[in-house]
Structure formats: structure tokens, C-alpha cells
Coordinates of C-alpha atoms and ligand atoms in Angstrom, one line a residue:
Chain A
M1266 CA 172.6 -109.9 -216.6
L1267 CA 170.1 -109.3 -213.9
R1268 CA 166.6 -110.5 -215.1
C1269 CA 163.4 -109.8 -213.0
N1270 CA 159.8 -108.9 -213.5
D1271 CA 159.5 -106.4 -210.9
Y1272 CA 161.9 -104.3 -209.0
V1273 CA 161.1 -103.1 -205.5
F1274 CA 162.9 -100.5 -203.4
A1275 CA 162.2 -101.8 -200.0
I1276 CA 161.2 -99.1 -197.3
S1277 CA 162.1 -101.1 -194.1
P1278 CA 164.0 -104.3 -193.1
E1279 CA 160.9 -106.1 -192.5
E1280 CA 159.5 -105.7 -196.0
A1281 CA 162.8 -106.7 -197.4
Y1282 CA 162.6 -109.5 -195.2
E1283 CA 159.1 -110.6 -196.1
L1284 CA 159.7 -110.1 -199.9
N1285 CA 162.9 -112.4 -199.5
Q1286 CA 161.0 -115.3 -198.3
K1287 CA 159.5 -116.0 -201.7
R1288 CA 161.9 -118.5 -203.4
N1289 CA 161.7 -116.5 -206.7
N1290 CA 162.6 -113.1 -205.3
V1291 CA 166.1 -111.8 -204.5
I1292 CA 168.0 -109.2 -202.6
I1293 CA 170.3 -107.0 -204.7
G1294 CA 173.7 -106.0 -203.1
G1295 CA 175.8 -104.4 -205.5
N1296 CA 174.7 -106.9 -208.2
G1297 CA 178.2 -108.2 -209.0
W1298 CA 177.6 -111.9 -208.7
L1299 CA 174.0 -112.0 -209.3
K1300 CA 174.2 -110.3 -212.7
M1301 CA 176.5 -113.5 -213.8
G1302 CA 173.5 -115.8 -213.3
K1303 CA 171.0 -116.6 -215.9
R1304 CA 168.0 -117.1 -213.5
Q1305 CA 164.7 -115.2 -214.1
W1306 CA 163.7 -113.6 -210.8
N1307 CA 160.0 -112.4 -210.0
T1308 CA 161.2 -109.4 -207.6
A1309 CA 164.3 -107.8 -207.3
I1310 CA 164.4 -106.5 -203.8
D1311 CA 166.6 -103.3 -203.7
I1312 CA 167.8 -102.6 -200.0
S1313 CA 169.8 -99.4 -200.8
G1314 CA 167.3 -97.2 -199.4
L1315 CA 167.5 -98.6 -195.7
G1316 CA 170.5 -96.5 -194.4
L1317 CA 172.8 -99.5 -194.6
D1318 CA 175.7 -97.6 -196.6
N1319 CA 177.5 -96.3 -193.6
I1320 CA 180.8 -97.4 -191.6
E1321 CA 180.4 -96.2 -187.9
E1322 CA 183.2 -96.2 -185.6
N1323 CA 183.3 -95.8 -181.9
S1324 CA 185.9 -96.7 -179.2
E1325 CA 184.9 -100.4 -179.2
K1326 CA 184.0 -101.2 -182.4
F1327 CA 183.2 -100.6 -186.4
D1328 CA 179.6 -101.1 -187.7
I1329 CA 179.7 -101.5 -191.4
G1330 CA 176.3 -101.6 -193.2
A1331 CA 175.7 -104.4 -195.6
M1332 CA 175.4 -101.9 -198.6
V1333 CA 178.8 -100.3 -197.9
S1334 CA 181.1 -100.6 -201.0
L1335 CA 184.3 -102.8 -200.9
R1336 CA 185.9 -99.2 -202.1
D1337 CA 184.7 -97.6 -199.2
I1338 CA 186.0 -100.1 -196.7
E1339 CA 189.3 -100.1 -198.4
L1340 CA 189.6 -96.4 -198.0
H1341 CA 188.4 -96.3 -194.5
K1342 CA 191.0 -94.5 -192.0
G1343 CA 189.8 -96.2 -188.9
L1344 CA 189.8 -99.9 -190.3
N1345 CA 193.1 -99.4 -191.9
S1346 CA 194.7 -98.1 -188.8
Y1347 CA 193.3 -100.8 -186.6
T1348 CA 194.4 -103.4 -189.2
K1349 CA 197.8 -101.5 -190.3
G1350 CA 196.5 -101.6 -194.0
A1351 CA 195.5 -105.2 -194.0
V1352 CA 192.0 -104.5 -194.8
K1353 CA 193.0 -102.3 -198.0
E1354 CA 195.6 -105.0 -198.8
S1355 CA 192.9 -107.6 -198.8
L1356 CA 190.5 -105.7 -201.0
R1357 CA 192.8 -103.8 -203.4
H1358 CA 193.4 -107.0 -205.9
I1359 CA 189.5 -107.3 -206.4
V1360 CA 188.9 -106.6 -210.1
G1361 CA 189.4 -102.8 -210.5
T1362 CA 188.5 -99.5 -208.7
Q1363 CA 185.0 -99.1 -210.5
F1364 CA 183.9 -102.7 -209.4
R1365 CA 185.0 -102.3 -205.5
N1366 CA 182.8 -98.8 -205.9
T1367 CA 179.9 -101.1 -207.1
V1368 CA 179.8 -104.5 -205.0
T1369 CA 179.1 -104.3 -201.5
V1370 CA 180.3 -105.9 -198.3
G1371 CA 176.9 -107.6 -197.5
G1372 CA 177.0 -109.4 -200.9
S1373 CA 180.4 -110.6 -200.4
I1374 CA 179.9 -111.8 -196.9
Y1375 CA 176.3 -113.5 -197.8
G1376 CA 177.6 -114.9 -200.7
R1377 CA 180.4 -116.8 -198.6
F1378 CA 182.3 -117.6 -201.7
G1379 CA 185.1 -119.8 -201.8
F1380 CA 187.6 -117.2 -203.6
S1381 CA 186.6 -114.5 -201.2
D1382 CA 189.2 -112.3 -200.0
V1383 CA 186.6 -110.3 -198.2
L1384 CA 185.6 -113.4 -195.8
S1385 CA 189.2 -114.4 -195.5
M1386 CA 189.9 -111.1 -194.0
F1387 CA 187.1 -110.4 -191.5
I1388 CA 186.9 -114.2 -190.5
V1389 CA 190.5 -113.7 -188.3
M1390 CA 189.0 -110.6 -186.8
D1391 CA 186.5 -110.3 -183.9
S1392 CA 183.6 -110.0 -186.5
Y1393 CA 179.9 -110.6 -186.2
V1394 CA 177.0 -110.7 -188.9
K1395 CA 173.9 -108.8 -188.0
L1396 CA 170.8 -110.6 -189.5
H1397 CA 167.2 -109.4 -189.6
K1398 CA 165.7 -112.8 -188.2
G1399 CA 168.8 -114.5 -186.7
G1400 CA 170.3 -111.8 -184.7
I1401 CA 174.0 -111.5 -184.0
V1402 CA 176.3 -114.4 -185.1
P1403 CA 180.1 -114.8 -185.1
L1404 CA 181.3 -114.6 -188.5
H1405 CA 183.1 -117.8 -188.5
E1406 CA 179.7 -119.4 -187.4
F1407 CA 177.9 -117.8 -190.2
A1408 CA 180.4 -118.9 -192.6
K1409 CA 179.4 -122.4 -192.2
M1410 CA 175.8 -121.9 -192.1
P1411 CA 173.5 -123.0 -194.6
Y1412 CA 172.3 -120.4 -197.1
D1413 CA 168.7 -119.2 -196.2
N1414 CA 166.4 -116.2 -196.9
D1415 CA 167.6 -114.0 -194.0
L1416 CA 168.5 -110.3 -194.6
L1417 CA 172.0 -109.4 -193.7
L1418 CA 172.1 -105.7 -192.3
G1419 CA 175.7 -105.6 -191.5
I1420 CA 179.0 -106.5 -190.0
T1421 CA 180.4 -105.5 -186.5
V1422 CA 183.9 -105.8 -186.1
K1423 CA 185.2 -105.4 -182.3
K1424 CA 188.6 -103.5 -181.8
T1425 CA 190.1 -106.5 -180.0
P1426 CA 193.5 -105.9 -179.7
L1427 CA 195.0 -107.8 -182.5
K1428 CA 198.1 -107.9 -184.8
I1429 CA 196.6 -108.4 -188.1
A1430 CA 197.8 -109.2 -191.6
Y1431 CA 196.9 -110.3 -194.9
S1432 CA 198.4 -111.9 -198.0
S1433 CA 196.9 -113.4 -201.1
F1434 CA 198.5 -115.2 -204.2
R1435 CA 197.0 -114.6 -207.7
N1436 CA 198.3 -115.9 -211.1
Q1437 CA 197.6 -112.6 -212.3
S1438 CA 197.0 -109.4 -210.7
T1439 CA 193.0 -108.7 -210.5
D1440 CA 192.2 -112.4 -211.2
F1441 CA 190.5 -114.7 -208.3
P1442 CA 193.1 -115.5 -206.0
V1443 CA 194.6 -119.1 -206.0
L1444 CA 194.9 -118.9 -202.0
T1445 CA 194.3 -116.2 -199.4
C1446 CA 195.8 -115.9 -196.1
A1447 CA 194.6 -113.9 -192.9
V1448 CA 196.5 -113.9 -189.5
A1449 CA 195.4 -112.3 -186.2
I1450 CA 197.7 -112.6 -183.2
G1451 CA 196.0 -111.7 -179.9
E1452 CA 197.4 -111.7 -176.3
D1453 CA 197.4 -115.4 -176.0
K1454 CA 195.8 -117.0 -179.1
I1455 CA 196.7 -117.0 -182.9
T1456 CA 194.0 -117.3 -185.6
T1457 CA 194.7 -118.0 -189.1
A1458 CA 192.6 -118.4 -191.8
I1459 CA 193.0 -120.1 -195.3
G1460 CA 190.7 -119.5 -198.2
A1461 CA 190.5 -120.4 -201.9
R1462 CA 191.5 -123.7 -201.2
P1463 CA 189.4 -123.5 -203.4
S1464 CA 186.8 -123.8 -200.8
K1465 CA 185.8 -121.0 -198.6
A1466 CA 187.9 -119.6 -195.9
D1467 CA 188.1 -121.5 -192.5
I1468 CA 190.2 -120.6 -189.3
R1469 CA 192.6 -122.5 -186.8
T1470 CA 193.3 -121.0 -183.5
D1471 CA 196.1 -121.9 -181.4
S1472 CA 198.1 -120.6 -178.3
I1473 CA 200.5 -118.2 -179.3
D1474 CA 203.4 -120.6 -177.9
V1475 CA 203.3 -122.0 -181.5
L1476 CA 205.2 -118.8 -182.7
K1477 CA 208.3 -120.0 -181.0
D1478 CA 208.7 -121.9 -184.1
I1479 CA 206.9 -120.4 -186.7
E1480 CA 208.0 -122.7 -189.6
N1481 CA 206.9 -125.7 -187.9
Y1482 CA 203.1 -123.9 -187.1
A1483 CA 203.0 -122.8 -190.9
R1484 CA 203.7 -126.1 -191.9
K1485 CA 201.1 -128.0 -189.4
T1486 CA 198.8 -125.4 -189.8
A1487 CA 198.9 -125.6 -193.9
R1488 CA 198.6 -129.3 -193.7
S1489 CA 195.5 -129.3 -191.4
F1490 CA 193.3 -127.9 -194.1
N1491 CA 191.9 -129.6 -197.1
Y1492 CA 192.9 -128.6 -200.8
E1493 CA 191.4 -129.2 -204.1
S1494 CA 192.6 -128.4 -207.7
N1495 CA 190.7 -126.2 -210.3
M1496 CA 191.7 -124.2 -213.5
R1497 CA 194.0 -122.0 -211.4
A1498 CA 196.0 -124.4 -209.5
S1499 CA 196.6 -127.9 -208.2
G1500 CA 195.7 -128.9 -204.6
E1501 CA 199.2 -129.9 -203.9
Y1502 CA 200.4 -126.6 -205.3
R1503 CA 197.9 -124.8 -202.9
E1504 CA 199.3 -126.4 -199.9
H1505 CA 202.5 -125.5 -200.5
I1506 CA 201.6 -121.9 -201.0
A1507 CA 199.6 -122.1 -197.9
E1508 CA 202.8 -122.9 -195.6
V1509 CA 204.7 -120.1 -197.2
L1510 CA 201.8 -117.6 -197.1
I1511 CA 201.1 -118.1 -193.7
K1512 CA 204.8 -117.9 -192.6
R1513 CA 205.0 -114.4 -194.4
T1514 CA 201.9 -113.3 -193.1
I1515 CA 203.0 -113.6 -189.6
E1516 CA 206.3 -111.9 -190.7
K1517 CA 203.9 -108.9 -191.7
T1518 CA 202.3 -108.6 -188.4
E1519 CA 205.8 -108.2 -186.8
V1520 CA 206.7 -105.6 -189.7
H1521 CA 203.6 -103.7 -189.1
Y1522 CA 203.2 -103.8 -185.7
G1523 CA 206.3 -104.6 -184.0
N1524 CA 207.1 -107.8 -181.8
Chain B
M1126 CA 158.5 -98.7 -214.4
E1127 CA 158.9 -94.7 -214.3
I1128 CA 162.6 -93.5 -213.8
K1129 CA 163.8 -89.9 -213.2
L1130 CA 167.2 -89.3 -213.5
W1131 CA 169.9 -86.9 -214.8
I1132 CA 172.5 -87.9 -217.7
N1133 CA 175.3 -85.3 -218.2
G1134 CA 173.2 -82.5 -216.2
K1135 CA 170.0 -83.1 -218.1
K1136 CA 166.9 -84.1 -216.4
I1137 CA 165.3 -87.3 -218.2
T1138 CA 162.2 -89.1 -217.3
D1139 CA 161.3 -92.4 -218.9
N1140 CA 159.3 -95.6 -218.4
V1141 CA 161.6 -98.6 -218.6
E1142 CA 161.5 -102.4 -217.9
P1143 CA 162.3 -103.1 -214.3
D1144 CA 165.6 -105.0 -215.4
M1145 CA 166.9 -102.8 -218.1
P1146 CA 170.7 -102.6 -217.6
M1147 CA 172.0 -99.0 -217.2
L1148 CA 174.6 -99.5 -220.1
E1149 CA 172.0 -100.0 -222.9
F1150 CA 169.7 -97.2 -221.3
L1151 CA 172.7 -94.8 -221.8
R1152 CA 173.3 -96.1 -225.4
D1153 CA 169.3 -95.8 -226.2
K1154 CA 169.8 -91.9 -224.9
G1155 CA 172.7 -91.5 -227.3
C1156 CA 175.6 -92.0 -225.1
Y1157 CA 177.4 -94.3 -227.5
S1158 CA 180.6 -93.9 -225.7
V1159 CA 179.2 -96.3 -223.2
K1160 CA 180.5 -99.9 -224.6
R1161 CA 180.1 -103.5 -223.3
G1162 CA 183.2 -105.5 -223.7
C1163 CA 182.7 -108.3 -221.2
E1164 CA 179.9 -110.2 -219.3
T1165 CA 182.0 -110.4 -216.2
S1166 CA 182.4 -107.1 -214.8
G1167 CA 186.0 -107.3 -215.8
C1168 CA 187.0 -105.1 -218.8
G1169 CA 185.9 -101.4 -217.6
L1170 CA 184.6 -100.2 -220.8
C1171 CA 181.5 -99.6 -219.6
T1172 CA 182.8 -96.9 -217.0
V1173 CA 180.5 -94.1 -216.1
W1174 CA 180.1 -91.9 -212.8
L1175 CA 177.3 -92.0 -210.7
D1176 CA 177.1 -89.2 -208.3
G1177 CA 180.4 -88.3 -209.3
K1178 CA 182.0 -92.0 -208.5
P1179 CA 183.3 -94.3 -211.3
I1180 CA 181.1 -97.5 -211.4
L1181 CA 180.2 -100.1 -214.0
S1182 CA 177.0 -99.5 -215.9
C1183 CA 176.9 -103.1 -217.0
T1184 CA 176.6 -104.1 -213.3
V1185 CA 174.6 -101.6 -211.3
P1186 CA 171.0 -101.7 -211.9
L1187 CA 169.5 -98.8 -213.8
M1188 CA 166.7 -98.4 -211.3
R1189 CA 169.4 -97.6 -208.8
A1190 CA 170.1 -94.5 -210.6
N1191 CA 166.8 -93.2 -210.0
G1192 CA 166.9 -89.8 -208.8
R1193 CA 170.5 -89.7 -209.3
H1194 CA 173.3 -88.0 -211.6
I1195 CA 175.1 -90.1 -214.4
T1196 CA 178.1 -88.5 -216.2
T1197 CA 179.5 -90.3 -219.4
L1198 CA 182.0 -89.1 -221.5
E1199 CA 179.7 -87.2 -223.5
G1200 CA 179.4 -84.8 -220.6
L1201 CA 183.1 -84.4 -220.2
Q1202 CA 184.2 -83.4 -223.4
E1203 CA 186.8 -80.7 -222.6
E1204 CA 188.7 -82.5 -220.0
A1205 CA 188.4 -85.8 -222.5
A1206 CA 189.8 -83.8 -225.1
E1207 CA 192.5 -82.2 -223.1
F1208 CA 193.6 -85.6 -221.6
G1209 CA 193.3 -87.1 -225.5
A1210 CA 196.0 -85.0 -226.7
F1211 CA 198.4 -86.6 -224.0
L1212 CA 197.2 -90.0 -225.3
A1213 CA 197.8 -89.0 -228.9
D1214 CA 201.1 -87.6 -228.2
E1215 CA 202.3 -90.7 -226.7
G1216 CA 201.0 -92.8 -229.9
A1217 CA 199.1 -94.7 -226.7
E1218 CA 196.3 -96.0 -229.0
Q1219 CA 195.6 -98.8 -231.4
C1220 CA 192.0 -99.6 -231.9
G1221 CA 190.4 -97.0 -229.5
F1222 CA 187.8 -99.4 -228.3
C1223 CA 188.9 -99.3 -224.6
N1224 CA 189.5 -95.4 -224.7
P1225 CA 186.0 -94.0 -223.2
G1226 CA 186.0 -96.3 -220.1
F1227 CA 189.6 -95.5 -219.6
I1228 CA 189.2 -91.8 -219.8
M1229 CA 186.4 -91.8 -217.4
N1230 CA 188.2 -93.5 -214.9
V1231 CA 191.5 -91.5 -215.4
L1232 CA 189.5 -88.5 -214.8
A1233 CA 188.1 -89.7 -211.9
M1234 CA 191.5 -90.8 -210.5
A1235 CA 192.6 -86.9 -211.3
R1236 CA 189.9 -85.9 -209.1
E1237 CA 190.3 -88.3 -206.3
L1238 CA 194.1 -88.7 -205.8
D1239 CA 196.3 -86.0 -204.8
A1240 CA 199.8 -86.8 -206.2
P1241 CA 199.5 -90.5 -207.4
S1242 CA 202.5 -92.4 -207.7
E1243 CA 203.2 -94.9 -210.5
E1244 CA 201.8 -97.9 -208.2
D1245 CA 198.7 -96.0 -207.1
I1246 CA 198.1 -95.1 -211.2
K1247 CA 198.1 -98.7 -212.1
E1248 CA 196.2 -99.8 -208.9
Y1249 CA 193.3 -97.3 -209.8
L1250 CA 193.3 -98.3 -213.7
S1251 CA 193.8 -101.9 -213.0
G1252 CA 190.1 -102.7 -214.0
N1253 CA 190.4 -101.1 -217.2
L1254 CA 191.8 -103.7 -219.9
C1255 CA 193.2 -103.0 -223.3
R1256 CA 193.5 -105.9 -225.6
C1257 CA 195.7 -104.2 -228.3
T1258 CA 198.7 -102.2 -226.4
G1259 CA 201.0 -103.2 -223.5
Y1260 CA 199.6 -100.0 -221.4
M1261 CA 202.9 -98.0 -221.6
G1262 CA 201.9 -95.4 -223.9
Q1263 CA 198.9 -94.9 -221.6
L1264 CA 201.1 -94.8 -218.5
R1265 CA 203.2 -92.4 -220.1
A1266 CA 200.1 -90.4 -220.8
V1267 CA 198.7 -90.5 -217.6
K1268 CA 201.9 -89.4 -215.8
K1269 CA 202.4 -86.6 -217.9
Y1270 CA 198.7 -85.5 -217.9
I1271 CA 198.9 -85.4 -214.0
E1272 CA 202.1 -83.4 -213.8
H1273 CA 200.1 -81.0 -216.2
K1274 CA 197.3 -80.7 -214.0
K1275 CA 199.6 -80.1 -210.8
G1276 CA 201.4 -77.3 -212.6
A1277 CA 198.2 -75.6 -213.6
R1278 CA 196.9 -76.1 -209.9
S1279 CA 200.0 -74.5 -208.6
D1280 CA 199.9 -71.7 -211.3
D1281 CA 196.5 -70.6 -210.0
Ligands
FAD2791 C1 184.3 -111.2 -212.1 C2 184.2 -111.2 -210.7 C3 185.3 -111.3 -210.1 C4 185.6 -111.2 -208.6 N1 186.6 -111.4 -207.9 C5 186.8 -111.3 -206.6 C6 187.9 -111.4 -205.9 O1 189.2 -111.8 -206.5 N2 188.1 -111.6 -204.7 C7 186.7 -111.6 -204.0 O2 186.8 -111.5 -202.6 N3 185.8 -111.5 -204.7 C8 185.9 -111.1 -205.8 N4 184.3 -111.3 -206.4 C9 183.2 -111.3 -205.7 C10 182.9 -109.7 -205.2 O3 184.0 -109.1 -204.5 C11 181.7 -109.6 -204.5 O4 181.7 -110.3 -203.3 C12 180.3 -110.1 -205.0 O5 180.3 -109.5 -206.3 C13 179.0 -110.0 -204.2 O6 178.8 -108.8 -203.9 P1 177.8 -108.0 -204.6 O7 177.5 -106.8 -203.6 O8 177.8 -107.5 -206.0 O9 176.4 -108.8 -204.2 P2 175.2 -109.4 -205.2 O10 175.9 -109.9 -206.4 O11 174.5 -108.4 -205.5 O12 174.4 -110.7 -204.3 C14 175.3 -111.7 -203.9 C15 174.4 -112.6 -203.2 O13 174.2 -112.3 -202.0 C16 172.7 -111.9 -201.5 N5 172.8 -110.7 -200.8 C17 173.1 -109.6 -201.1 N6 173.3 -108.6 -200.0 C18 172.5 -109.3 -199.3 C19 172.0 -108.8 -198.1 N7 172.3 -107.4 -197.4 N8 171.2 -109.8 -197.4 C20 171.0 -111.1 -197.8 N9 171.6 -111.4 -198.8 C21 172.1 -110.5 -199.6 C22 172.2 -111.9 -203.2 O14 170.9 -112.2 -203.1 C23 172.9 -112.9 -203.7 O15 172.8 -114.1 -203.3 C24 184.4 -111.1 -207.8 C25 183.1 -111.1 -208.5 C26 183.0 -111.0 -209.8 C27 181.8 -111.1 -210.4
FES2792 S1 181.3 -104.2 -219.8 FE1 183.0 -105.1 -219.1 S2 183.1 -104.1 -217.2 FE2 181.3 -103.5 -218.0
FES2793 S1 193.5 -99.9 -228.0 FE1 192.5 -101.8 -228.7 S2 191.6 -102.2 -227.0 FE2 192.9 -100.6 -226.2

């Protein structure tokens, strides 16, 4: 349960940022993850009044506000047409409709959770986070940055021509994933992300020449990540699944976009 | 903190603790259909609509509903009874504890999706858990209810 002594609706990003500099204050996204904690916060900072709940699309990019729900992203026509449904595929297995109406992309990306389908999906695209203080940072760099007290305003995805696909493996539907895999193939490069290893998604980028031997690429790339065991699966099992998912996800790009 | 909101169309003003969960607030206001079945946002029992969208009242902070409209099963008696008859006809229920949250999400789905396939139905309702049944009766009831709604619409 979220426990706090005070609840403030920030009226500007600056105010939210300033409040968030105190260690006992916290920004609330959708409260999905926060509510699982036991900590007593001083001030809960509500940023739902800052107009961060829209997805704007133009010919070059998508600008997604931090407070946009996962469900709104899943249903967005532009994002799904750009990714041929990969974005929907990455989100639709997360808990349930009501949950995805409730939780936000800002909380999901800020959290950089190991199991995150959201991070795994966005990290292979030409994505950037927009931070109030830190400015614009490529998502794959943000993923490695230490947690600080900045305010995440939104995520930008550039419409770089990419063939994108997503797969996850779950022991049981709607459970946390055992492994996630996203692939983006551009004109001369292929980027593959593997997440839930169980540590958070990371990427490998290679020349598309590797696609001449997909089996070999899948094996080598799968082996290049580190895996660990937890209650869902062993590290060895994950590595094996990774190879299969990479292969299948590349095949999906071919089916969805053509060669 | 002062909060002003609408529950099932009725305007309510109250003074609440800043961290009062929406779920407990709704029960305090007599909406006993709203139940807590888990601590992890995973069961769907607490489903209500916030401005018409199904959300989890165990998770959304109550203060975020300030100035907005909440709908619970108590506010949808007619529709709930209509769908409830389909559930009863299929013998879908055992203890019935999961029923209010399930009905809230089925009614939301019927409004949001036009002609959902079996896959669409399963996906939309996957966040509503039932510990007694195997969901088969519910699935039959939902499909028949959707058919019935479609028929009613084309009669208009
Ligand atoms: C039971 C359960 C199952 C889940 N299963 C999955 C799954 O299978 N796959 C998956 O990908 N995800 C899963 N998630 C994670 C979920 O999708 C969200 O990523 C998570 O709930 C965080 O989003 P939120 O909006 O709820 O953020 P919150 O819980 O509100 O916040 C999370 C963190 O981010 C900070 N924060 C929020 N917004 C901002 C901002 N704008 N700027 C700076 N900091 C911010 C908060 O202070 C907090 O530290 C699951 C979560 C739960 C609780
Ligand atoms: S009480 Fe279980 S999802 Fe809300
Ligand atoms: S009928 Fe008992 S939980 Fe569903």
C-alpha cells in the first residue's frame, strides 16, 4: 500500500522536480510498483496534472508523455503500424487490461526493472528519454544510469526505418516473463535486446551481414549475455530459450515486414 | 485532505487521509461489491471504472479521482443483472467472490470492443482471476451475452 503523510498535485515540472529532491518524497506514476513497497513516504508527488498523458505523432517521431498508460500505448495505431504490432505484443501479456489502464510508461521506464517487457521493447528502437534536469538521453544509456531524483517527462521514439519484432516467454500467461527478446533490423545494422535474464534488458548491435547465418547469430548473441537463476527458471534454461527467441523474433520481422 | 468526486453519479465531498486507498474509500461509502483479493494488483476483484475506464481501485491513489467519476457495480444494476442471468444460465459461478470485478470488466469490454473473438475475450479478461472454476462457464456466458448484445443492437 502507498503510505504517505502528504499528497501534492505538482503544478509544474519544476515543482515536481524540486519536491523530488527530498529523500523521503516520491513521484507517483501509476502506483503499480510503488504500492508493493512498505515504506512510509513524506510527500507523494502526483504529476497527473502536468499534461504528460498524450502521445503525439508526426512524420518523424512519437512523443509519449510519462503518464501515458501502458494500455494507451498498446492501442496506439501509429506505434503499432510503425512496429507492425510489436508494441502491442510486448504489452498485452502484462497482468490484465485494468492493470495496464492503471500503470504508466514513465514508471515502467524509470524503474528499469529486470523483468520489464516495456524496457526490452523500447530499447531496440531509436528511443530517447526526456529528463527535466538531465535533458535528452538515449534509452540504452539511461537503462545503465544509476537511479537519481530526476523527473522523467516522456519518451521519444524516432521513426527510423526498422523492422521490429517482439517475443517473450512466460511459464504462465500474465506472469512475469522468464525471458524477453526484441529485435530491430535497420538498413545496415541489427539490434537485439534480451531482458529478464533476470537482470534488465541489454542490447547487442551487429552488421546485418550476420543474417546470412541466423542460427549462428542467434547462438552467438544468446551466449554473449549473462544469465542467472531465480524462482522462474535457471540461468542455463534462460540461455537456451534466448537462442530460440532470437531466431523466432528475427523470423517474425520477416513475416511481418517481408524480406 | 478534501476530496470531491462522483460515485455512481452522486457527488461526494469528504475529508480523507492523503494515502487512503480508493478501494477502502468506496467500501466506506457503501459500495461493498468492491473487494480486495490480493496485495499485488493481480486478481481484478477490485475493478471499478474511472471516467468510464476499468482500473484497479487497490492501486490507483484515491486522490487521483478528485473531480472525476467512479462507477461501481452498484451503479450498473440493470446491466449487471442482464449479464448475471447469462452467468447463472451457464452455471458459471461457485462461490461468487470474483463476480463483481469480473462483471465490471465484462461490461467495460462489451462497450470497448465491437465483435470480440474468443482470443480477444480471453485477453481482455485475463486480469480477472477465479479460484473456484475453470473459466469455461464464464467464457460461454460472455460469448452468449456478446451475441445477445449484437442482436439487440441490430434490432434497433
Ligand atoms: C504484480 C505486477 C506484475 C507486473 N508484471 C509485469 C510484466 O510482466 N512485464 C512488465 O514489463 N512489467 C510488469 N510489471 C511492472 C509494470 O508494468 C510497471 O512497469 C510498474 O508498475 C511501474 O509503473 P507505474 O506506473 O506503476 O509506476 P510507479 O509504481 O508509480 O513508479 C515506479 C517508480 O518510478 C518512479 N517514477 C514514476 N514515474 C516517474 C517519472 N515520471 N519520473 C521519475 N520517476 C518516476 C516512482 O517514483 C517509482 O520509483 C508488473 C508490476 C506488478 C506490480
Ligand atoms: S485487489 Fe487484487 S487486483 Fe486489486
Ligand atoms: S467463483 Fe469462487 S472465485 Fe470465482
